[in-house]
Coordinates of C-alpha atoms in Angstrom, one line a residue:
Chain K
M1 CA -26.9 -47.3 99.1
E2 CA -28.0 -43.9 97.8
T3 CA -25.5 -41.1 98.8
G4 CA -28.5 -39.0 100.8
T5 CA -29.5 -42.2 102.7
V6 CA -26.2 -42.7 104.0
I7 CA -25.5 -39.3 104.8
L8 CA -28.8 -39.3 106.7
I9 CA -27.9 -42.5 108.7
V10 CA -24.5 -40.8 109.6
V11 CA -26.2 -38.0 110.9
G12 CA -29.0 -39.7 112.7
V13 CA -26.7 -42.1 114.5
Y14 CA -24.6 -39.2 115.4
L15 CA -27.7 -37.2 116.9
L16 CA -28.7 -40.4 118.7
I17 CA -25.4 -40.8 120.4
S18 CA -25.6 -37.0 121.3
L19 CA -29.0 -37.5 122.9
I20 CA -27.8 -40.7 125.2
T21 CA -24.6 -39.1 126.0
G22 CA -26.5 -36.0 127.0
I23 CA -29.1 -37.7 129.2
I24 CA -27.7 -40.6 131.0
P25 CA -25.4 -38.4 133.1
G26 CA -28.4 -36.5 134.1
L27 CA -30.0 -39.3 136.1
R28 CA -27.1 -39.3 138.4
I29 CA -26.8 -35.8 139.6
S30 CA -28.9 -34.4 142.6
K31 CA -31.8 -32.5 142.1
S32 CA -30.9 -29.3 143.1
V33 CA -29.5 -26.0 141.6
D34 CA -26.3 -27.0 142.7
G35 CA -26.5 -30.1 140.4
Y36 CA -28.3 -28.6 137.5
V37 CA -25.9 -25.5 137.4
A38 CA -22.5 -26.7 138.5
G39 CA -22.8 -30.5 138.4
D40 CA -22.6 -30.8 142.1
R41 CA -19.1 -29.5 141.6
S42 CA -18.0 -33.3 140.2
M43 CA -16.4 -32.7 136.7
N44 CA -13.0 -34.5 136.4
V45 CA -10.0 -33.1 134.2
M46 CA -11.3 -34.9 131.1
L47 CA -14.9 -33.7 131.2
L48 CA -13.9 -30.1 132.2
Y49 CA -11.1 -30.2 129.3
F50 CA -13.9 -30.9 126.6
V51 CA -16.5 -28.5 128.0
M52 CA -14.2 -25.7 127.9
G53 CA -12.9 -26.3 124.5
A54 CA -15.9 -27.4 122.8
S55 CA -18.2 -24.5 124.3
I56 CA -16.0 -21.7 122.6
F57 CA -15.4 -23.9 119.6
S58 CA -18.5 -23.2 117.6
A59 CA -20.3 -23.3 114.3
F60 CA -18.6 -20.0 113.8
A61 CA -15.1 -21.5 114.2
F62 CA -16.1 -24.6 111.8
L63 CA -17.7 -22.5 109.1
G64 CA -16.3 -18.8 109.9
G65 CA -12.8 -20.0 110.4
P66 CA -12.3 -21.3 106.9
G67 CA -14.6 -18.5 105.5
W68 CA -12.1 -15.8 106.8
A69 CA -9.0 -17.8 105.8
Y70 CA -10.4 -18.1 102.3
S71 CA -11.7 -14.4 101.9
R72 CA -9.3 -12.4 104.1
G73 CA -6.3 -14.7 104.2
A74 CA -4.0 -14.0 107.3
A75 CA -6.5 -11.8 108.9
A76 CA -8.2 -15.3 110.3
F77 CA -4.9 -15.7 112.3
Y78 CA -6.7 -13.4 114.9
I79 CA -9.2 -16.4 115.9
I80 CA -5.8 -18.5 117.1
G81 CA -4.3 -15.2 118.3
F82 CA -6.6 -14.0 120.8
G83 CA -6.9 -17.4 122.5
V84 CA -3.3 -17.9 123.1
T85 CA -3.2 -15.4 125.8
G86 CA -6.9 -15.1 126.4
I87 CA -6.9 -18.3 128.4
I88 CA -4.2 -17.5 131.0
P89 CA -6.3 -15.3 133.2
L90 CA -8.6 -18.0 134.0
Y91 CA -5.7 -20.2 135.4
F92 CA -5.6 -17.4 138.3
F93 CA -9.1 -16.6 138.4
G94 CA -10.5 -20.1 138.3
P95 CA -9.1 -21.5 141.3
R96 CA -10.0 -18.6 143.4
A97 CA -13.7 -18.4 142.0
W98 CA -13.9 -22.3 142.8
R99 CA -12.8 -22.1 146.3
L100 CA -15.2 -19.5 147.0
G101 CA -18.0 -21.4 145.2
K102 CA -17.4 -24.5 147.2
K103 CA -17.3 -22.6 150.5
Y104 CA -20.3 -20.1 150.0
G105 CA -22.5 -22.0 147.2
Y106 CA -21.6 -19.9 144.3
V107 CA -22.5 -20.9 140.8
T108 CA -22.4 -18.1 138.6
Q109 CA -20.0 -15.1 137.8
A110 CA -22.7 -12.5 138.8
E111 CA -23.3 -14.0 142.2
L112 CA -19.4 -13.5 142.9
L113 CA -19.4 -10.1 141.8
S114 CA -22.6 -8.6 143.1
D115 CA -21.5 -10.3 146.8
R116 CA -18.2 -8.7 146.8
F117 CA -19.5 -5.2 145.6
D118 CA -22.5 -5.8 147.8
S119 CA -24.9 -4.8 144.9
R120 CA -27.9 -6.3 143.6
L121 CA -27.8 -3.9 140.7
M122 CA -24.5 -5.3 139.6
S123 CA -26.1 -9.0 139.3
V124 CA -29.0 -7.6 137.1
M125 CA -26.8 -5.9 135.0
L126 CA -24.5 -8.5 134.3
A127 CA -27.5 -11.0 133.8
V128 CA -29.0 -8.8 131.2
L129 CA -25.6 -8.1 129.3
S130 CA -25.2 -11.9 129.6
V131 CA -28.4 -12.9 128.1
V132 CA -28.0 -10.0 125.2
V133 CA -24.5 -11.5 124.3
F134 CA -25.7 -14.9 124.3
I135 CA -28.6 -15.0 122.4
P136 CA -27.3 -13.7 118.9
Y137 CA -24.3 -16.4 119.9
L138 CA -27.1 -19.0 120.1
T139 CA -28.8 -17.9 116.9
I140 CA -25.5 -18.4 115.0
Q141 CA -25.3 -21.9 116.2
M142 CA -28.7 -22.6 115.0
K143 CA -28.2 -21.0 111.8
G144 CA -25.1 -23.0 111.4
A145 CA -26.7 -26.2 112.0
G146 CA -29.7 -25.5 109.7
F147 CA -27.4 -24.1 107.1
V148 CA -25.3 -27.3 106.8
L149 CA -28.1 -29.8 106.8
S150 CA -29.8 -27.7 103.9
V151 CA -26.6 -27.5 101.9
I152 CA -25.9 -31.2 102.4
S153 CA -29.4 -32.6 101.5
E154 CA -29.4 -30.0 98.9
G155 CA -32.3 -28.2 100.0
R156 CA -34.3 -31.2 100.8
I157 CA -34.3 -30.4 104.6
P158 CA -35.0 -26.7 104.8
E159 CA -33.0 -24.6 107.0
W160 CA -35.9 -24.2 109.5
A161 CA -36.5 -27.8 109.9
G162 CA -32.5 -28.6 110.4
A163 CA -32.3 -26.2 112.7
G164 CA -35.5 -27.0 114.7
F165 CA -34.9 -30.7 114.9
T166 CA -31.1 -30.3 116.1
Y167 CA -32.0 -28.0 118.7
L168 CA -35.0 -30.0 119.9
I169 CA -32.3 -32.6 120.7
V170 CA -30.1 -30.2 122.5
L171 CA -33.3 -28.7 124.3
V172 CA -34.2 -32.1 125.7
Y173 CA -30.9 -32.8 127.1
V174 CA -30.1 -29.7 128.5
Y175 CA -33.6 -29.5 130.1
F176 CA -33.1 -32.9 131.9
S177 CA -29.6 -33.1 132.6
G178 CA -28.1 -29.5 132.9
V179 CA -24.6 -29.0 132.9
M180 CA -23.4 -32.7 133.2
G181 CA -25.5 -33.6 130.1
V182 CA -23.7 -30.6 128.3
G183 CA -20.4 -32.2 129.6
W184 CA -20.7 -35.8 128.5
S185 CA -22.3 -34.7 125.0
N186 CA -19.1 -32.3 124.7
A187 CA -16.7 -34.9 125.4
F188 CA -18.2 -36.7 122.5
Q189 CA -18.8 -34.1 120.4
G190 CA -15.4 -32.4 121.2
L191 CA -13.4 -35.9 120.2
F192 CA -15.5 -35.9 117.0
M193 CA -14.5 -32.4 115.8
M194 CA -10.9 -32.6 116.5
V195 CA -10.4 -35.7 114.7
L196 CA -12.7 -34.5 111.7
A197 CA -10.7 -31.0 111.6
W198 CA -7.5 -32.8 111.3
V199 CA -8.4 -35.2 108.6
L200 CA -10.0 -32.7 106.5
G201 CA -7.1 -30.2 107.1
L202 CA -4.6 -32.6 105.9
Y203 CA -6.7 -34.5 103.4
L204 CA -7.9 -31.2 101.2
P205 CA -4.2 -30.0 100.7
F206 CA -3.0 -33.4 99.7
A207 CA -5.7 -33.8 97.4
L208 CA -5.7 -30.7 95.6
Y209 CA -2.2 -29.7 95.8
G210 CA 0.0 -32.7 96.8
G211 CA 0.7 -31.0 100.3
V212 CA 0.3 -28.4 102.7
G213 CA 3.6 -26.7 101.7
P214 CA 3.2 -27.1 98.0
M215 CA -0.5 -25.4 98.5
F216 CA 1.1 -22.2 100.3
E217 CA 3.9 -22.3 97.6
A218 CA 1.3 -22.3 94.9
L219 CA -0.6 -19.4 96.8
V220 CA 2.7 -17.3 96.6
D221 CA 3.3 -18.0 93.1
A222 CA -0.1 -17.0 92.0
G223 CA 0.6 -13.4 93.4
Q224 CA -1.4 -14.1 97.0
A225 CA 1.7 -13.6 99.1
A226 CA 0.0 -10.3 100.6
M227 CA -2.8 -12.6 101.6
L228 CA -0.5 -14.8 103.6
A229 CA 1.2 -11.9 105.4
A230 CA -0.2 -10.8 108.7
P231 CA -2.5 -8.9 109.4
G232 CA -4.1 -10.1 106.2
L233 CA -7.0 -8.2 104.3
A234 CA -9.9 -6.3 105.5
G235 CA -13.4 -7.0 104.5
D236 CA -13.3 -5.1 101.3
G237 CA -10.1 -7.0 100.1
S238 CA -7.5 -3.9 101.0
P239 CA -4.8 -4.7 103.4
W240 CA -5.8 -4.8 107.1
N241 CA -4.1 -2.3 109.4
W242 CA -2.0 -3.5 112.5
A243 CA -4.0 -1.1 114.8
A244 CA -7.2 -2.9 114.1
F245 CA -5.7 -6.4 114.3
S246 CA -4.0 -5.7 117.4
S247 CA -6.7 -4.0 119.1
A248 CA -9.2 -7.1 118.0
V249 CA -6.8 -9.6 119.4
V250 CA -6.3 -7.7 122.8
V251 CA -9.9 -6.8 123.2
S252 CA -11.1 -10.6 122.4
A253 CA -8.3 -12.1 124.7
I254 CA -9.5 -9.8 127.6
G255 CA -13.0 -10.9 126.9
F256 CA -12.3 -14.6 126.6
S257 CA -12.0 -15.6 130.0
V258 CA -14.5 -13.7 131.4
W259 CA -17.3 -14.7 129.1
P260 CA -20.0 -15.9 131.6
H261 CA -20.6 -19.4 130.5
F262 CA -17.0 -20.2 130.1
F263 CA -16.1 -18.6 133.3
M264 CA -18.8 -20.4 135.6
R265 CA -17.4 -23.6 134.5
S266 CA -14.6 -23.2 137.0
F267 CA -17.5 -23.9 139.6
A268 CA -18.2 -27.5 138.0
A269 CA -14.6 -28.6 138.5
K270 CA -13.9 -31.5 141.2
S271 CA -10.9 -29.9 142.7
E272 CA -8.8 -26.9 142.2
R273 CA -5.8 -29.2 140.7
S274 CA -8.2 -30.7 138.1
L275 CA -9.5 -27.1 137.0
R276 CA -5.9 -25.7 136.7
L277 CA -4.8 -28.8 134.7
S278 CA -7.7 -28.5 132.2
I279 CA -6.9 -24.8 131.8
V280 CA -3.3 -25.8 131.2
L281 CA -4.3 -28.4 128.6
Y282 CA -6.7 -25.8 126.7
P283 CA -4.0 -24.9 124.0
T284 CA -3.9 -28.5 123.0
F285 CA -7.5 -28.2 121.8
Q286 CA -6.7 -24.8 120.2
I287 CA -4.3 -26.4 117.9
F288 CA -7.2 -27.8 116.0
L289 CA -7.9 -24.4 114.5
I290 CA -4.5 -24.7 112.6
P291 CA -6.1 -27.4 110.2
I292 CA -9.4 -25.5 110.0
L293 CA -8.0 -22.6 108.7
I294 CA -5.8 -24.7 106.4
I295 CA -9.1 -26.0 104.7
G296 CA -10.1 -22.3 104.0
F297 CA -6.7 -21.6 102.4
S298 CA -6.9 -24.8 100.1
A299 CA -9.9 -23.4 98.2
I300 CA -8.8 -19.9 97.6
L301 CA -7.1 -21.0 93.9
I302 CA -9.2 -24.0 93.1
F303 CA -12.8 -22.6 94.0
P304 CA -12.5 -18.8 93.6
G305 CA -15.4 -16.4 94.1
V306 CA -17.6 -18.6 96.4
T307 CA -20.0 -16.2 98.3
P308 CA -20.8 -16.0 101.4
A309 CA -17.3 -17.2 102.1
D310 CA -18.8 -18.8 105.2
S311 CA -20.0 -21.8 102.9
I312 CA -16.6 -22.5 101.5
L313 CA -16.5 -25.7 103.5
P314 CA -19.6 -27.5 102.7
H315 CA -19.1 -26.2 98.9
V316 CA -15.6 -27.7 98.5
L317 CA -17.1 -30.9 100.2
M318 CA -19.9 -31.1 97.5
Q319 CA -17.6 -30.4 94.7
L320 CA -14.9 -33.1 95.7
E321 CA -17.4 -36.2 95.0
L322 CA -16.1 -37.5 98.3
P323 CA -17.4 -40.7 99.6
A324 CA -21.2 -40.1 101.2
I325 CA -19.8 -41.3 104.6
V326 CA -17.2 -38.6 104.7
I327 CA -19.7 -35.8 103.9
G328 CA -22.1 -37.3 106.5
L329 CA -19.1 -37.2 109.1
F330 CA -18.5 -33.7 108.2
C331 CA -22.1 -32.8 108.7
A332 CA -22.3 -34.5 111.9
G333 CA -19.1 -32.8 112.8
T334 CA -20.3 -29.2 112.2
L335 CA -23.7 -30.3 114.1
A336 CA -21.4 -31.2 117.0
A337 CA -19.5 -27.8 116.9
S338 CA -22.9 -25.9 116.7
M339 CA -24.6 -28.2 119.4
S340 CA -21.8 -28.2 121.7
S341 CA -21.7 -24.5 122.2
G342 CA -25.1 -24.0 121.6
D343 CA -26.2 -26.4 124.6
A344 CA -23.5 -24.6 127.0
I345 CA -24.9 -21.2 126.1
L346 CA -28.4 -22.4 126.6
H347 CA -27.9 -23.7 129.8
S348 CA -25.7 -20.7 131.1
A349 CA -28.0 -18.0 129.7
A350 CA -31.0 -19.6 131.6
S351 CA -29.1 -20.2 134.7
V352 CA -27.5 -16.6 134.8
G353 CA -31.0 -15.2 133.9
V354 CA -33.0 -16.8 136.6
R355 CA -30.3 -16.5 139.5
D356 CA -28.8 -13.2 138.9
G357 CA -31.5 -11.6 136.8
I358 CA -35.2 -12.6 137.7
S359 CA -34.6 -13.5 141.6
K360 CA -32.1 -10.7 142.2
A361 CA -34.6 -7.9 140.5
T362 CA -37.8 -9.1 142.4
A363 CA -35.7 -10.0 145.8
T364 CA -38.1 -12.6 146.9
P365 CA -36.5 -15.6 147.9
V366 CA -37.6 -18.9 145.9
S367 CA -37.0 -22.4 146.9
D368 CA -34.5 -24.9 145.3
S369 CA -37.4 -26.5 143.3
T370 CA -38.7 -23.4 142.0
E371 CA -35.4 -22.0 141.0
R372 CA -34.5 -25.1 139.1
M373 CA -38.2 -24.9 137.5
L374 CA -37.6 -21.5 136.4
I375 CA -34.1 -22.1 134.9
R376 CA -36.1 -25.0 132.9
I377 CA -38.5 -22.5 131.6
L378 CA -36.0 -19.8 130.8
V379 CA -34.1 -22.7 128.8
I380 CA -37.2 -23.1 126.7
V381 CA -38.1 -19.4 126.3
I382 CA -34.4 -18.5 125.6
G383 CA -34.3 -21.4 122.9
L384 CA -37.5 -20.3 121.2
I385 CA -36.4 -16.6 121.0
S386 CA -33.1 -17.5 119.3
Y387 CA -34.9 -20.0 117.0
Y388 CA -37.0 -16.9 116.1
F389 CA -34.1 -15.0 115.1
A390 CA -32.4 -17.8 113.4
V391 CA -35.3 -18.6 111.3
A392 CA -37.0 -15.3 110.7
S393 CA -34.5 -12.5 110.5
E394 CA -31.9 -11.5 108.3
V395 CA -29.6 -9.6 110.8
S396 CA -25.7 -9.9 110.4
L397 CA -25.2 -12.1 113.3
V398 CA -21.5 -12.7 112.9
A399 CA -21.2 -8.7 112.9
L400 CA -23.1 -8.8 116.2
L401 CA -21.2 -11.8 117.7
L402 CA -17.8 -10.0 117.0
A403 CA -19.5 -6.9 118.5
S404 CA -20.4 -8.6 121.7
Y405 CA -16.8 -9.4 122.6
G406 CA -16.3 -5.8 123.3
G407 CA -19.1 -6.0 125.6
V408 CA -18.0 -9.1 127.4
A409 CA -14.5 -7.5 127.8
Q410 CA -16.0 -4.8 130.2
I411 CA -16.6 -7.3 133.0
F412 CA -12.7 -8.2 132.7
P413 CA -11.5 -5.0 135.0
V414 CA -14.3 -6.0 137.7
V415 CA -13.3 -9.5 137.9
F416 CA -9.8 -8.5 138.2
A417 CA -10.4 -5.9 140.8
M418 CA -12.5 -8.5 142.9
F419 CA -9.7 -10.7 143.4
Y420 CA -6.7 -8.3 143.5
W421 CA -7.5 -5.0 144.4
K422 CA -8.9 -4.3 148.0
R423 CA -9.5 -1.0 147.5
A424 CA -11.8 -1.2 144.7
T425 CA -15.4 0.0 145.9
K426 CA -19.0 -0.5 144.9
A427 CA -19.2 2.8 143.3
G428 CA -16.1 2.4 141.4
A429 CA -16.9 -1.0 140.1
L430 CA -20.6 0.2 139.1
S431 CA -19.6 3.1 137.3
G432 CA -16.6 1.3 135.6
L433 CA -18.8 -1.4 134.4
F434 CA -21.6 1.1 133.0
G435 CA -19.3 3.5 131.6
G436 CA -17.3 0.9 129.7
M437 CA -20.3 -0.5 128.4
L438 CA -21.8 2.6 127.4
V439 CA -18.9 3.9 125.5
N440 CA -18.3 0.4 123.7
V441 CA -22.1 0.7 122.5
F442 CA -21.5 4.3 121.5
F443 CA -18.5 3.6 119.2
L444 CA -20.2 0.2 118.0
L445 CA -23.1 2.3 116.8
N446 CA -21.0 5.4 115.6
P447 CA -17.8 3.7 114.2
A448 CA -17.1 7.0 112.3
L449 CA -16.7 9.0 115.3
K450 CA -13.7 6.6 116.5
P451 CA -10.4 8.6 117.1
W452 CA -8.4 5.8 115.6
D453 CA -9.1 2.7 114.1
M454 CA -9.3 0.2 116.7
H455 CA -12.0 -1.9 118.2
E456 CA -14.5 -0.3 120.1
G457 CA -13.9 -2.3 123.0
V458 CA -10.5 -0.8 123.7
Y459 CA -12.1 2.6 124.2
G460 CA -14.8 1.0 126.5
L461 CA -12.0 -0.6 128.6
A462 CA -10.1 2.5 128.8
V463 CA -13.1 4.5 130.2
N464 CA -14.1 1.6 132.3
V465 CA -10.7 1.0 134.1
L466 CA -10.1 5.0 134.5
L467 CA -13.8 5.2 136.4
L468 CA -13.2 2.0 138.3
I469 CA -9.9 3.4 139.7
A470 CA -10.8 7.0 140.2
V471 CA -14.3 6.6 141.5
S472 CA -13.0 3.7 144.1
L473 CA -10.1 6.1 145.3
L474 CA -12.7 9.0 145.7
T475 CA -15.2 6.8 147.7
K476 CA -15.0 5.1 151.2
P477 CA -13.3 1.7 151.1
D478 CA -15.9 -1.5 151.2
D479 CA -16.0 -3.4 154.2
P480 CA -12.5 -4.9 154.7
K481 CA -14.1 -8.3 155.8
R482 CA -16.1 -8.8 153.1
V483 CA -13.3 -7.7 150.8
Q484 CA -10.6 -10.2 152.4
K485 CA -13.0 -13.2 151.8
F486 CA -12.2 -12.7 148.1
M487 CA -8.4 -12.0 148.3
E488 CA -7.7 -15.4 149.9
K489 CA -4.7 -17.2 148.1
P490 CA -4.8 -21.0 147.1
V491 CA -3.4 -23.2 149.6
V492 CA -3.6 -26.7 147.9
Chain L
M1 CA 0.9 -4.3 154.1
S2 CA 2.7 -3.7 157.4
H3 CA 2.1 -7.3 159.0
K4 CA 4.1 -9.0 156.1
P5 CA 7.6 -9.9 157.4
A6 CA 10.2 -7.5 156.0
S7 CA 12.8 -10.1 155.4
R8 CA 13.4 -12.2 152.2
K9 CA 11.0 -15.0 151.6
P10 CA 12.8 -17.8 150.0
G11 CA 11.3 -18.5 146.5
Y12 CA 9.2 -15.5 146.6
F13 CA 9.7 -11.7 145.4
L14 CA 8.1 -8.7 146.8
F15 CA 5.6 -6.7 144.3
F16 CA 3.5 -3.8 145.7
G17 CA 3.6 -5.0 149.2
T18 CA 2.6 -8.7 148.5
W19 CA 4.9 -11.7 148.2
Y20 CA 4.5 -13.7 144.9
P21 CA 6.3 -17.1 144.1
N22 CA 9.4 -16.7 141.6
N23 CA 7.6 -18.6 139.1
R24 CA 5.1 -16.2 138.5
L25 CA 8.0 -13.8 137.6
V26 CA 9.2 -15.9 134.9
F27 CA 5.8 -16.8 133.6
G28 CA 4.9 -13.2 133.4
L29 CA 7.8 -12.3 131.4
L30 CA 7.1 -15.2 128.9
G31 CA 3.4 -14.0 128.8
L32 CA 4.3 -10.6 127.9
F33 CA 6.6 -11.7 125.3
I34 CA 3.9 -14.0 123.7
Q35 CA 1.3 -11.3 123.8
L36 CA 3.4 -9.0 122.0
G37 CA 4.2 -12.2 119.7
V38 CA 0.5 -12.0 118.4
I39 CA 0.1 -8.3 118.1
W40 CA 2.0 -5.3 116.6
P41 CA 5.0 -4.7 117.0
L42 CA 6.5 -8.1 117.5
Y43 CA 4.0 -9.9 115.2
A44 CA 4.9 -7.3 112.6
V45 CA 8.5 -8.5 112.7
F46 CA 7.5 -12.2 111.6
S47 CA 4.6 -11.4 109.4
G48 CA 5.8 -11.9 106.2
A49 CA 4.5 -14.7 103.8
E50 CA 8.1 -16.1 103.5
P51 CA 10.2 -18.2 104.2
F52 CA 8.4 -21.3 104.7
I53 CA 8.8 -22.9 107.7
L54 CA 8.0 -27.0 107.9
G55 CA 5.5 -26.0 104.8
L56 CA 3.8 -23.1 106.5
P57 CA 4.4 -19.3 105.6
L58 CA 6.5 -17.5 108.5
S59 CA 3.3 -15.4 109.8
F60 CA 1.5 -18.6 110.4
A61 CA 4.5 -20.8 111.8
W62 CA 5.3 -17.9 114.1
L63 CA 1.8 -18.0 115.5
T64 CA 1.8 -21.6 115.9
L65 CA 5.3 -21.2 117.7
M66 CA 3.4 -18.7 120.1
L67 CA 0.7 -21.2 120.8
L68 CA 3.2 -23.9 121.6
L69 CA 5.1 -21.4 123.8
A70 CA 1.9 -20.6 125.7
F71 CA 1.1 -24.2 126.4
A72 CA 4.7 -24.9 127.4
G73 CA 4.5 -21.8 129.7
M74 CA 1.3 -22.9 131.4
L75 CA 2.8 -26.5 131.8
Y76 CA 5.9 -24.8 133.7
L77 CA 3.3 -22.9 135.9
Y78 CA 1.2 -25.8 136.6
I79 CA 4.2 -28.1 137.6
T80 CA 6.1 -25.5 139.7
D81 CA 3.1 -24.5 141.5
N82 CA 2.1 -27.8 142.4
T83 CA 5.8 -28.5 143.6
R84 CA 5.6 -25.4 145.6
L85 CA 2.1 -26.1 147.3
D86 CA 3.0 -29.6 148.1
R87 CA 6.3 -28.4 149.7
E88 CA 4.4 -26.1 152.0
H89 CA 1.9 -28.5 152.8
N90 CA 4.3 -30.7 154.1
E91 CA 6.4 -28.3 155.8
R92 CA 3.0 -26.9 157.5
V93 CA 2.2 -30.5 158.6
R94 CA 6.0 -31.2 159.6
A95 CA 5.8 -28.1 161.9
Q96 CA 2.6 -29.1 163.3
Y97 CA 3.9 -32.6 164.3
Q98 CA 7.0 -30.9 165.7
A99 CA 5.0 -28.7 167.8
E100 CA 2.6 -31.2 169.0
S101 CA 5.6 -33.7 169.7
K102 CA 7.1 -31.0 172.0
G103 CA 4.2 -30.8 174.0
Q104 CA 3.5 -27.0 173.1
N105 CA 0.0 -26.0 172.9
G106 CA 0.5 -22.8 170.9
E107 CA -1.1 -22.4 167.6
P108 CA 1.1 -24.3 164.7
N109 CA 2.3 -21.8 162.4

């Protein structure tokens, strides 16, 4: 059979399985918003584990991870570094959020926060922030999917068609099944990605150098030792500095656990224990970044000068004359990475946009079925906006995504205060969040004005925490009865 | 918090007026170590390309170790939390049972 045909068959089978695993679970959940957004709070450990793992590992990890290792060496360790501690806060926040959700019916992060601080403005602010950071994230996933299909088919499938077709499938199962569709397709896609990452990450060094050890030795012998020493190289090839590396790791670690789509998975858990267990098992998913980075390192000496660096993985695969089935599997694996993040983001962006944005801003009560319909409409609208950016714009979206971590991290102090600091007040939380976001955006747009070469999120966080504490202490305490509800400890 | 008992609570420690289970202290120290291990200054000590450990450069091997340590730490937290919560649950049930069998009608504690 012709190579192209085999690849297309493998990809086609994969997409079909994704579609089926995405739609079937939706037939069983209830026709309510709870069912659509939080899966009737019925996810077991395995499902939740894959949803959490897969929704963070995206086309960016699959293409950008090797790309960074290839072009900037040890700087890529940052991608592993922030997740190591970044997941820990969720072990403490998650069960508290879950209990409140079960008792009072919350399904999003903004609902919790706006209730604790008695502020509709906060809800709308968080909804806007979420949708703003979600759209570039989704756009990257679409671009990744289109890009891979186009490279592998040697241009026969144009990028717009690849991205469009892939995301049409995602749209269908997110539209019909909500979070349970995301869950089951992610379980399938996650397993697929893990296997593929390990196979490729071990196969490439063995095929090219005779092993992982010999590969790194060859790099040192070739005078690339500086590249392997942390914190690696900056974008221009000069050594990166520790302040920039450390602050990027810290800001991303802080932002990691409060990503709205990640945080709100807590509400979908079946029980507190299954939630805690899936969080504890999370690092086993992270280990799969190790072979991913090894793929990038393996290409440094053999294929120098590939641009853009993000295309290194498909580039290597096309050069190696691998069997068509392997290329097909890789192609499907990258689509899996892209789709598993894309579906979760699409679903969360729409849920948050409607529940926390539109319905809070207009303050008119809507019925469950209207709300469910609105969410579905927004799924399509956000999908189309992102698709427009994916095919029509040339904006550097990876830069936007990395920057969006600075914005997301600003949510952390208020979430922490909600659960642990009685004295935090509405005025304090609002001014902290607003001030933090403002400073973050200011230094993002004016990097030359930064006092030290650190991630702009650090400055935002400093102002955020300062304002939160100072303004809270200067204002009257919030209603203790309402505050107490958010401070209760786990009992089971 | 004045309503909290001033006397020692076995298996807990006092921090800013709130009692926390002891495993939080162990985990907190480990977490601090790991956090410093992935940024400056601690990571800077183990940031070189050489020596190689199991075929990986020192910087990569160290990061892998931090990842495994974080996993071990969270497993420890999960297991000790469950043991404590189960024990406290059993104690509550037993206390309630004893209170009922004695014929007391006060609120079980």
